[in-house]
């Protein structure tokens, strides 16, 4: 029924507006870390559960510091939180850092290339709070957090024989 569909769309817009008002940190709102083009196209819900919400809040605090490292330049969230529907569609593990609210992929063109962003983060004090920093395919930088950060640094790229991961930024 088109009336129900219109009502559901209206409710969805209200939820979106509310997410934009939920501040996780000085610079980040819930909608920035849960925005998903895929979820929008497929009308999938991408709201975090309470535990993931708290992890996203911790991640946002680290991202505030990343922005400081990048001279205040605005960062683009390439991929943030992935709820169950989005994770299933992408064939991503339900325990992935993105699905738990522990990771975000970023770019910051105003600062420089993804390589330059990764190197700046790696060389900064914020690295103490990073679980995994991954320069991925030359396109973005994965920032993952954990209760006990391992401070792992990787570069990943696609080679003819599959995905390659090296333990440094290169």
CSV table of N, CA and C in Angstrom, one decimal:
chain,number,residue,atom,x,y,z
A,1,UNK,N,0.9,-1.2,0.0
A,1,UNK,CA,0.0,0.0,0.0
A,1,UNK,C,0.9,1.2,0.0
A,2,UNK,N,0.6,2.2,-0.9
A,2,UNK,CA,1.5,3.4,-1.0
A,2,UNK,C,1.4,4.3,0.2
A,3,UNK,N,0.3,4.3,0.9
A,3,UNK,CA,0.2,5.1,2.1
A,3,UNK,C,1.2,4.6,3.2
A,4,UNK,N,1.3,3.3,3.4
A,4,UNK,CA,2.3,2.7,4.3
A,4,UNK,C,3.7,3.0,3.9
A,5,UNK,N,4.0,2.9,2.6
A,5,UNK,CA,5.3,3.1,2.1
A,5,UNK,C,5.7,4.6,2.4
A,6,UNK,N,4.8,5.5,2.1
A,6,UNK,CA,5.0,6.9,2.3
A,6,UNK,C,5.3,7.2,3.8
A,7,UNK,N,4.5,6.5,4.7
A,7,UNK,CA,4.7,6.7,6.1
A,7,UNK,C,6.0,6.2,6.6
A,8,UNK,N,6.4,5.1,6.0
A,8,UNK,CA,7.7,4.5,6.4
A,8,UNK,C,8.9,5.4,5.9
A,9,UNK,N,8.7,6.0,4.7
A,9,UNK,CA,9.8,6.9,4.2
A,9,UNK,C,9.9,8.1,5.2
A,10,UNK,N,8.7,8.6,5.6
A,10,UNK,CA,8.7,9.8,6.5
A,10,UNK,C,9.4,9.5,7.9
A,11,UNK,N,9.1,8.3,8.4
A,11,UNK,CA,9.8,7.8,9.6
A,11,UNK,C,11.3,7.7,9.4
A,12,UNK,N,11.7,7.2,8.3
A,12,UNK,CA,13.1,7.0,7.9
A,12,UNK,C,13.8,8.4,7.9
A,13,UNK,N,13.1,9.4,7.4
A,13,UNK,CA,13.7,10.8,7.3
A,13,UNK,C,13.8,11.3,8.8
A,14,UNK,N,12.9,11.0,9.6
A,14,UNK,CA,12.9,11.5,11.0
A,14,UNK,C,14.1,10.9,11.7
A,15,UNK,N,14.3,9.6,11.5
A,15,UNK,CA,15.4,8.8,12.1
A,15,UNK,C,16.8,9.4,11.6
A,16,UNK,N,16.9,9.7,10.3
A,16,UNK,CA,18.1,10.3,9.7
A,16,UNK,C,18.4,11.6,10.4
A,17,UNK,N,17.3,12.4,10.5
A,17,UNK,CA,17.5,13.8,11.1
A,17,UNK,C,18.0,13.6,12.6
A,18,UNK,N,17.4,12.7,13.3
A,18,UNK,CA,17.8,12.5,14.7
A,18,UNK,C,19.3,12.0,14.8
A,19,UNK,N,19.7,11.1,13.9
A,19,UNK,CA,21.1,10.7,13.9
A,19,UNK,C,22.1,11.9,13.7
A,20,UNK,N,21.7,12.8,12.9
A,20,UNK,CA,22.5,14.0,12.6
A,20,UNK,C,22.7,14.9,13.8
A,21,UNK,N,21.7,14.8,14.8
A,21,UNK,CA,21.8,15.6,16.0
A,21,UNK,C,22.6,14.8,17.1
A,22,UNK,N,22.8,13.5,17.0
A,22,UNK,CA,23.5,12.8,18.0
A,22,UNK,C,25.0,12.9,17.9
A,23,UNK,N,25.6,13.7,18.7
A,23,UNK,CA,27.0,14.0,18.6
A,23,UNK,C,27.8,13.0,19.4
A,24,UNK,N,28.7,12.3,18.7
A,24,UNK,CA,29.6,11.3,19.3
A,24,UNK,C,30.8,11.9,19.9
A,25,UNK,N,31.3,13.0,19.3
A,25,UNK,CA,32.5,13.7,19.7
A,25,UNK,C,32.4,15.1,19.2
A,26,UNK,N,33.5,15.8,19.4
A,26,UNK,CA,33.6,17.3,19.0
A,26,UNK,C,33.2,17.4,17.5
A,27,UNK,N,33.7,16.5,16.6
A,27,UNK,CA,33.5,16.7,15.2
A,27,UNK,C,32.6,15.7,14.5
A,28,UNK,N,32.2,14.7,15.2
A,28,UNK,CA,31.5,13.6,14.5
A,28,UNK,C,30.1,13.3,15.1
A,29,UNK,N,29.1,13.1,14.2
A,29,UNK,CA,27.8,12.8,14.6
A,29,UNK,C,27.6,11.3,14.2
A,30,UNK,N,26.5,10.7,14.8
A,30,UNK,CA,26.2,9.3,14.5
A,30,UNK,C,25.9,9.1,13.0
A,31,UNK,N,25.3,10.1,12.4
A,31,UNK,CA,25.0,9.8,11.0
A,31,UNK,C,26.3,9.8,10.1
A,32,UNK,N,27.3,10.5,10.5
A,32,UNK,CA,28.6,10.4,9.7
A,32,UNK,C,29.2,9.1,9.8
A,33,UNK,N,29.1,8.5,11.0
A,33,UNK,CA,29.8,7.2,11.1
A,33,UNK,C,28.9,6.0,10.7
A,34,UNK,N,27.6,6.2,10.5
A,34,UNK,CA,26.8,5.1,10.1
A,34,UNK,C,26.2,5.3,8.7
A,35,UNK,N,26.6,6.4,8.0
A,35,UNK,CA,26.1,6.6,6.7
A,35,UNK,C,26.6,5.5,5.8
A,36,UNK,N,25.7,5.0,5.0
A,36,UNK,CA,26.0,3.9,4.0
A,36,UNK,C,25.2,4.1,2.8
A,37,UNK,N,25.9,4.3,1.7
A,37,UNK,CA,25.2,4.5,0.4
A,37,UNK,C,24.5,3.2,0.0
A,38,UNK,N,25.1,2.0,0.3
A,38,UNK,CA,24.4,0.8,0.1
A,38,UNK,C,23.1,0.6,0.9
A,39,UNK,N,23.2,0.9,2.1
A,39,UNK,CA,22.0,0.9,3.0
A,39,UNK,C,20.9,1.8,2.4
A,40,UNK,N,21.3,3.0,2.0
A,40,UNK,CA,20.3,3.9,1.5
A,40,UNK,C,19.7,3.4,0.2
A,41,UNK,N,20.5,2.9,-0.7
A,41,UNK,CA,20.0,2.3,-2.0
A,41,UNK,C,19.1,1.2,-1.8
A,42,UNK,N,19.4,0.3,-0.8
A,42,UNK,CA,18.6,-0.9,-0.6
A,42,UNK,C,17.6,-0.8,0.6
A,43,UNK,N,17.4,0.4,1.1
A,43,UNK,CA,16.5,0.6,2.2
A,43,UNK,C,16.8,-0.3,3.4
A,44,UNK,N,18.1,-0.5,3.7
A,44,UNK,CA,18.5,-1.3,4.9
A,44,UNK,C,18.7,-0.4,6.1
A,45,UNK,N,18.3,-0.9,7.2
A,45,UNK,CA,18.6,-0.1,8.5
A,45,UNK,C,20.1,-0.3,8.8
A,46,UNK,N,20.8,0.7,9.2
A,46,UNK,CA,22.2,0.6,9.6
A,46,UNK,C,22.4,1.3,10.9
A,47,UNK,N,21.5,1.1,11.9
A,47,UNK,CA,21.7,1.7,13.2
A,47,UNK,C,22.4,0.7,14.1
A,48,UNK,N,23.3,1.2,14.9
A,48,UNK,CA,24.1,0.4,15.8
A,48,UNK,C,23.3,-0.1,17.0
A,49,UNK,N,23.6,-1.2,17.6
A,49,UNK,CA,23.1,-1.6,18.9
A,49,UNK,C,23.8,-0.8,20.0
A,50,UNK,N,23.4,-0.9,21.2
A,50,UNK,CA,24.0,0.0,22.3
A,50,UNK,C,25.5,-0.3,22.4
A,51,UNK,N,26.0,-1.5,22.3
A,51,UNK,CA,27.4,-1.8,22.5
A,51,UNK,C,28.2,-1.1,21.3
A,52,UNK,N,27.7,-1.3,20.1
A,52,UNK,CA,28.3,-0.7,18.9
A,52,UNK,C,28.3,0.8,19.0
A,53,UNK,N,27.2,1.4,19.5
A,53,UNK,CA,27.1,2.8,19.7
A,53,UNK,C,28.2,3.3,20.6
A,54,UNK,N,28.5,2.6,21.7
A,54,UNK,CA,29.5,3.1,22.6
A,54,UNK,C,30.9,3.0,21.9
A,55,UNK,N,31.1,1.9,21.1
A,55,UNK,CA,32.4,1.8,20.4
A,55,UNK,C,32.5,2.9,19.4
A,56,UNK,N,31.4,3.2,18.7
A,56,UNK,CA,31.5,4.3,17.7
A,56,UNK,C,31.8,5.6,18.4
A,57,UNK,N,31.3,5.8,19.6
A,57,UNK,CA,31.7,7.0,20.4
A,57,UNK,C,33.2,7.1,20.7
A,58,UNK,N,33.7,5.9,21.1
A,58,UNK,CA,35.2,5.9,21.3
A,58,UNK,C,36.0,6.1,20.0
A,59,UNK,N,35.5,5.5,19.0
A,59,UNK,CA,36.1,5.7,17.7
A,59,UNK,C,36.1,7.2,17.3
A,60,UNK,N,35.0,7.8,17.5
A,60,UNK,CA,34.9,9.3,17.1
A,60,UNK,C,35.9,10.1,17.9
A,61,UNK,N,36.1,9.8,19.1
A,61,UNK,CA,37.1,10.5,19.9
A,61,UNK,C,38.5,10.4,19.4
A,62,UNK,N,38.8,9.2,18.9
A,62,UNK,CA,40.1,8.9,18.3
A,62,UNK,C,40.2,9.7,16.9
A,63,UNK,N,39.1,9.7,16.2
A,63,UNK,CA,39.0,10.4,14.9
A,63,UNK,C,39.2,11.9,15.1
A,64,UNK,N,38.7,12.4,16.2
A,64,UNK,CA,38.9,13.9,16.5
A,64,UNK,C,40.4,14.1,16.5
A,65,UNK,N,41.1,13.2,17.2
A,65,UNK,CA,42.6,13.4,17.3
A,65,UNK,C,43.3,13.2,15.9
A,66,UNK,N,42.7,12.3,15.1
A,66,UNK,CA,43.3,12.1,13.8
A,66,UNK,C,43.1,13.4,12.9
A,67,UNK,N,42.0,14.0,13.0
A,67,UNK,CA,41.8,15.3,12.3
A,67,UNK,C,42.8,16.3,12.8
A,68,UNK,N,43.1,16.4,14.1
A,68,UNK,CA,44.1,17.3,14.6
A,68,UNK,C,45.4,17.0,14.0
A,69,UNK,N,45.8,15.7,13.9
A,69,UNK,CA,47.1,15.3,13.3
A,69,UNK,C,47.1,15.7,11.8
A,70,UNK,N,46.0,15.8,11.2
A,70,UNK,CA,45.9,16.2,9.8
A,70,UNK,C,45.7,17.7,9.6
A,71,UNK,N,46.0,18.4,10.6
A,71,UNK,CA,46.0,19.9,10.6
A,71,UNK,C,44.6,20.4,10.5
A,72,UNK,N,43.6,19.7,11.0
A,72,UNK,CA,42.2,20.1,11.0
A,72,UNK,C,41.5,20.0,9.7
A,73,UNK,N,42.2,19.3,8.7
A,73,UNK,CA,41.5,19.1,7.4
A,73,UNK,C,40.4,18.1,7.6
A,74,UNK,N,39.2,18.4,6.9
A,74,UNK,CA,38.1,17.5,7.1
A,74,UNK,C,38.4,16.2,6.4
A,75,UNK,N,37.9,15.1,7.1
A,75,UNK,CA,38.1,13.8,6.6
A,75,UNK,C,36.8,13.3,6.0
A,76,UNK,N,37.0,12.5,4.9
A,76,UNK,CA,35.9,11.8,4.3
A,76,UNK,C,35.8,10.4,4.9
A,77,UNK,N,34.5,10.0,5.3
A,77,UNK,CA,34.3,8.7,5.8
A,77,UNK,C,34.0,7.8,4.6
A,78,UNK,N,34.9,7.0,4.2
A,78,UNK,CA,34.7,6.1,3.0
A,78,UNK,C,33.8,5.0,3.4
A,79,UNK,N,34.0,4.4,4.5
A,79,UNK,CA,33.2,3.3,5.1
A,79,UNK,C,33.3,3.3,6.6
A,80,UNK,N,32.1,3.3,7.2
A,80,UNK,CA,32.1,3.3,8.7
A,80,UNK,C,31.4,2.1,9.2
A,81,UNK,N,30.4,2.3,10.1
A,81,UNK,CA,29.7,1.2,10.7
A,81,UNK,C,28.9,0.4,9.6
A,82,UNK,N,29.0,-0.9,9.8
A,82,UNK,CA,28.2,-1.8,8.9
A,82,UNK,C,27.3,-2.7,9.7
A,83,UNK,N,26.0,-2.3,9.8
A,83,UNK,CA,25.0,-3.1,10.5
A,83,UNK,C,24.9,-4.5,9.9
A,84,UNK,N,24.1,-5.4,10.6
A,84,UNK,CA,24.0,-6.7,10.1
A,84,UNK,C,23.5,-6.9,8.6
A,85,UNK,N,22.6,-6.1,8.2
A,85,UNK,CA,22.1,-6.2,6.8
A,85,UNK,C,23.2,-5.8,5.8
A,86,UNK,N,23.9,-4.8,6.1
A,86,UNK,CA,24.9,-4.3,5.2
A,86,UNK,C,26.1,-5.3,5.2
A,87,UNK,N,26.5,-5.8,6.4
A,87,UNK,CA,27.5,-6.8,6.5
A,87,UNK,C,27.2,-8.1,5.7
A,88,UNK,N,25.9,-8.5,5.9
A,88,UNK,CA,25.5,-9.8,5.2
A,88,UNK,C,25.6,-9.5,3.7
A,89,UNK,N,25.1,-8.4,3.2
A,89,UNK,CA,25.1,-8.1,1.8
A,89,UNK,C,26.5,-8.1,1.2
A,90,UNK,N,27.4,-7.5,2.0
A,90,UNK,CA,28.8,-7.4,1.5
A,90,UNK,C,29.6,-8.7,1.8
A,91,UNK,N,28.9,-9.7,2.4
A,91,UNK,CA,29.6,-10.9,2.7
A,91,UNK,C,30.8,-10.7,3.7
A,92,UNK,N,30.6,-9.7,4.6
A,92,UNK,CA,31.6,-9.4,5.6
A,92,UNK,C,31.2,-10.1,6.9
A,93,UNK,N,32.2,-10.5,7.6
A,93,UNK,CA,32.0,-11.2,8.8
A,93,UNK,C,31.3,-10.4,9.9
A,94,UNK,N,30.3,-11.0,10.6
A,94,UNK,CA,29.6,-10.2,11.6
A,94,UNK,C,30.5,-9.7,12.7
A,95,UNK,N,31.7,-10.3,12.8
A,95,UNK,CA,32.6,-9.9,13.9
A,95,UNK,C,33.7,-9.0,13.3
A,96,UNK,N,33.5,-8.4,12.1
A,96,UNK,CA,34.5,-7.5,11.6
A,96,UNK,C,34.5,-6.2,12.4
A,97,UNK,N,35.6,-5.5,12.4
A,97,UNK,CA,35.8,-4.3,13.1
A,97,UNK,C,34.7,-3.3,12.7
A,98,UNK,N,34.4,-3.2,11.4
A,98,UNK,CA,33.3,-2.3,10.9
A,98,UNK,C,32.0,-2.7,11.5
A,99,UNK,N,31.7,-4.0,11.5
A,99,UNK,CA,30.4,-4.4,12.0
A,99,UNK,C,30.2,-4.2,13.5
A,100,UNK,N,31.3,-4.1,14.3
A,100,UNK,CA,31.3,-3.9,15.7
A,100,UNK,C,31.3,-2.5,16.1
A,101,UNK,N,31.6,-1.6,15.1
A,101,UNK,CA,31.7,-0.2,15.4
A,101,UNK,C,33.1,0.2,15.8
A,102,UNK,N,34.1,-0.6,15.5
A,102,UNK,CA,35.4,-0.4,15.9
A,102,UNK,C,36.3,0.2,14.8
A,103,UNK,N,35.8,0.4,13.6
A,103,UNK,CA,36.6,0.8,12.5
A,103,UNK,C,35.9,1.7,11.5
A,104,UNK,N,36.8,2.5,10.8
A,104,UNK,CA,36.3,3.4,9.8
A,104,UNK,C,37.4,3.5,8.8
A,105,UNK,N,37.0,3.6,7.5
A,105,UNK,CA,38.0,3.9,6.4
A,105,UNK,C,37.8,5.4,6.0
A,106,UNK,N,39.0,6.1,5.9
A,106,UNK,CA,38.9,7.5,5.7
A,106,UNK,C,39.8,7.9,4.5
A,107,UNK,N,39.6,9.1,4.0
A,107,UNK,CA,40.5,9.8,3.1
A,107,UNK,C,40.5,11.2,3.5
A,108,UNK,N,41.5,12.0,3.1
A,108,UNK,CA,41.5,13.4,3.5
A,108,UNK,C,42.3,14.1,2.3
A,109,UNK,N,41.6,14.4,1.3
A,109,UNK,CA,42.2,15.0,0.1
A,109,UNK,C,42.9,16.3,0.4
A,110,UNK,N,42.3,17.1,1.3
A,110,UNK,CA,42.8,18.4,1.7
A,110,UNK,C,44.2,18.3,2.3
A,111,UNK,N,44.5,17.2,3.0
A,111,UNK,CA,45.8,16.9,3.6
A,111,UNK,C,46.7,16.3,2.6
A,112,UNK,N,46.3,15.4,1.8
A,112,UNK,CA,47.2,14.7,0.9
A,112,UNK,C,46.6,13.4,0.4
A,113,UNK,N,47.5,12.6,-0.1
A,113,UNK,CA,47.1,11.2,-0.6
A,113,UNK,C,46.8,10.3,0.6
A,114,UNK,N,46.1,9.2,0.3
A,114,UNK,CA,45.9,8.2,1.4
A,114,UNK,C,47.3,7.8,2.0
A,115,UNK,N,48.3,7.6,1.2
A,115,UNK,CA,49.6,7.3,1.7
A,115,UNK,C,50.1,8.3,2.7
A,116,UNK,N,50.0,9.6,2.4
A,116,UNK,CA,50.4,10.7,3.3
A,116,UNK,C,49.6,10.7,4.5
A,117,UNK,N,48.3,10.4,4.4
A,117,UNK,CA,47.5,10.4,5.6
A,117,UNK,C,47.9,9.2,6.5
A,118,UNK,N,48.1,8.1,5.9
A,118,UNK,CA,48.5,6.9,6.7
A,118,UNK,C,49.9,7.2,7.4
A,119,UNK,N,50.8,7.7,6.7
A,119,UNK,CA,52.1,8.0,7.3
A,119,UNK,C,52.0,9.0,8.5
A,120,UNK,N,51.2,10.1,8.3
A,120,UNK,CA,51.0,11.1,9.3
A,120,UNK,C,50.4,10.4,10.6
A,121,UNK,N,49.4,9.6,10.4
A,121,UNK,CA,48.8,8.9,11.6
A,121,UNK,C,49.8,8.0,12.2
A,122,UNK,N,50.5,7.2,11.4
A,122,UNK,CA,51.5,6.3,11.9
A,122,UNK,C,52.6,7.0,12.8
A,123,UNK,N,53.0,8.2,12.4
A,123,UNK,CA,54.1,8.9,13.1
A,123,UNK,C,53.6,9.7,14.2
A,124,UNK,N,52.3,9.7,14.5
A,124,UNK,CA,51.7,10.6,15.5
A,124,UNK,C,51.4,9.9,16.8
A,125,UNK,N,51.2,10.7,17.9
A,125,UNK,CA,50.9,10.1,19.2
A,125,UNK,C,49.6,9.3,19.2
A,126,UNK,N,48.6,9.7,18.3
A,126,UNK,CA,47.3,9.0,18.2
A,126,UNK,C,47.5,7.5,17.9
A,127,UNK,N,48.7,7.1,17.3
A,127,UNK,CA,48.9,5.7,17.0
A,127,UNK,C,48.8,4.8,18.3
A,128,UNK,N,49.1,5.4,19.4
A,128,UNK,CA,49.0,4.6,20.7
A,128,UNK,C,47.6,4.1,20.9
A,129,UNK,N,46.6,4.7,20.3
A,129,UNK,CA,45.2,4.3,20.5
A,129,UNK,C,44.6,3.5,19.3
A,130,UNK,N,45.5,3.3,18.3
A,130,UNK,CA,45.0,2.6,17.1
A,130,UNK,C,45.3,1.1,17.2
A,131,UNK,N,44.3,0.3,16.9
A,131,UNK,CA,44.5,-1.2,16.9
A,131,UNK,C,45.2,-1.6,15.6
A,132,UNK,N,44.5,-1.1,14.5
A,132,UNK,CA,45.0,-1.4,13.1
A,132,UNK,C,45.0,-0.2,12.3
A,133,UNK,N,46.1,0.2,11.7
A,133,UNK,CA,46.1,1.2,10.7
A,133,UNK,C,46.5,0.6,9.4
A,134,UNK,N,45.6,0.6,8.4
A,134,UNK,CA,45.9,-0.1,7.1
A,134,UNK,C,45.7,0.8,6.0
A,135,UNK,N,46.8,1.0,5.2
A,135,UNK,CA,46.8,1.7,3.9
A,135,UNK,C,46.2,0.7,2.9
A,136,UNK,N,45.0,0.9,2.5
A,136,UNK,CA,44.3,-0.1,1.7
A,136,UNK,C,44.2,0.3,0.2
A,137,UNK,N,44.9,-0.5,-0.5
A,137,UNK,CA,44.8,-0.4,-2.0
A,137,UNK,C,45.2,1.0,-2.6
A,138,UNK,N,45.8,1.8,-1.8
A,138,UNK,CA,46.1,3.1,-2.3
A,138,UNK,C,45.0,4.0,-2.3
A,139,UNK,N,43.8,3.6,-1.8
A,139,UNK,CA,42.6,4.4,-1.9
A,139,UNK,C,42.1,5.0,-0.6
A,140,UNK,N,42.3,4.4,0.5
A,140,UNK,CA,41.9,5.0,1.8
A,140,UNK,C,42.7,4.4,2.9
A,141,UNK,N,42.4,4.9,4.1
A,141,UNK,CA,43.2,4.4,5.3
A,141,UNK,C,42.2,3.9,6.3
A,142,UNK,N,42.3,2.6,6.7
A,142,UNK,CA,41.5,2.0,7.7
A,142,UNK,C,42.1,2.3,9.1
A,143,UNK,N,41.2,2.8,10.0
A,143,UNK,CA,41.6,3.1,11.3
A,143,UNK,C,40.7,2.2,12.2
A,144,UNK,N,41.3,1.3,12.9
A,144,UNK,CA,40.6,0.4,13.8
A,144,UNK,C,41.0,0.7,15.3
A,145,UNK,N,40.0,0.5,16.2
A,145,UNK,CA,40.4,0.7,17.6
A,145,UNK,C,40.0,-0.6,18.3
A,146,UNK,N,40.5,-0.8,19.5
A,146,UNK,CA,40.3,-1.9,20.4
A,146,UNK,C,40.5,-1.5,21.8
A,147,UNK,N,40.0,-2.3,22.7
A,147,UNK,CA,40.2,-2.0,24.2
A,147,UNK,C,41.7,-2.1,24.5
A,148,UNK,N,42.4,-3.0,23.9
A,148,UNK,CA,43.9,-3.1,24.1
A,148,UNK,C,44.5,-3.0,22.7
A,149,UNK,N,44.8,-1.8,22.2
A,149,UNK,CA,45.3,-1.6,20.9
A,149,UNK,C,46.6,-2.3,20.6
A,150,UNK,N,46.7,-3.0,19.4
A,150,UNK,CA,47.9,-3.7,19.1
A,150,UNK,C,48.9,-2.8,18.3
A,151,UNK,N,48.4,-1.7,17.8
A,151,UNK,CA,49.2,-0.7,17.0
A,151,UNK,C,49.8,-1.4,15.8
A,152,UNK,N,49.0,-2.2,15.1
A,152,UNK,CA,49.4,-2.9,13.9
A,152,UNK,C,49.4,-1.9,12.7
A,153,UNK,N,50.3,-2.0,11.8
A,153,UNK,CA,50.4,-1.2,10.6
A,153,UNK,C,50.6,-2.1,9.4
A,154,UNK,N,49.7,-1.9,8.4
A,154,UNK,CA,49.8,-2.7,7.2
A,154,UNK,C,49.5,-1.9,6.0
A,155,UNK,N,50.0,-2.4,4.9
A,155,UNK,CA,49.5,-2.0,3.5
A,155,UNK,C,48.9,-3.2,2.9
A,156,UNK,N,47.8,-3.0,2.2
A,156,UNK,CA,47.2,-4.1,1.5
A,156,UNK,C,47.0,-3.6,0.0
A,157,UNK,N,47.2,-4.5,-0.9
A,157,UNK,CA,47.0,-4.2,-2.3
A,157,UNK,C,46.6,-5.5,-3.0
A,158,UNK,N,46.0,-5.4,-4.2
A,158,UNK,CA,45.6,-6.5,-5.0
A,158,UNK,C,46.7,-6.8,-6.0
A,159,UNK,N,47.2,-8.0,-5.9
A,159,UNK,CA,48.2,-8.5,-6.8
A,159,UNK,C,47.5,-9.6,-7.7
A,160,UNK,N,48.2,-10.0,-8.8
A,160,UNK,CA,47.6,-11.0,-9.7
A,160,UNK,C,47.2,-12.3,-9.0
A,161,UNK,N,47.9,-12.6,-7.9
A,161,UNK,CA,47.6,-13.9,-7.2
A,161,UNK,C,46.7,-13.6,-6.0
A,162,UNK,N,46.1,-12.4,-5.8
A,162,UNK,CA,45.2,-12.2,-4.7
A,162,UNK,C,45.6,-11.0,-3.9
A,163,UNK,N,45.0,-10.8,-2.7
A,163,UNK,CA,45.2,-9.7,-1.8
A,163,UNK,C,46.6,-10.0,-1.1
A,164,UNK,N,47.4,-8.9,-1.1
A,164,UNK,CA,48.7,-9.0,-0.4
A,164,UNK,C,48.7,-8.0,0.8
A,165,UNK,N,49.2,-8.4,1.9
A,165,UNK,CA,49.3,-7.6,3.1
A,165,UNK,C,50.7,-7.6,3.6
A,166,UNK,N,51.3,-6.4,3.7
A,166,UNK,CA,52.7,-6.3,4.2
A,166,UNK,C,52.6,-5.5,5.5
A,167,UNK,N,53.5,-5.8,6.4
A,167,UNK,CA,53.5,-5.2,7.7
A,167,UNK,C,54.2,-3.8,7.8
A,168,UNK,N,53.8,-2.9,7.0
A,168,UNK,CA,54.3,-1.5,7.0
A,168,UNK,C,53.5,-0.7,6.0
A,169,UNK,N,53.7,0.6,6.1
A,169,UNK,CA,53.1,1.5,5.1
A,169,UNK,C,54.0,1.7,4.0
A,170,UNK,N,53.6,1.3,2.8
A,170,UNK,CA,54.5,1.4,1.6
A,170,UNK,C,53.7,1.8,0.4
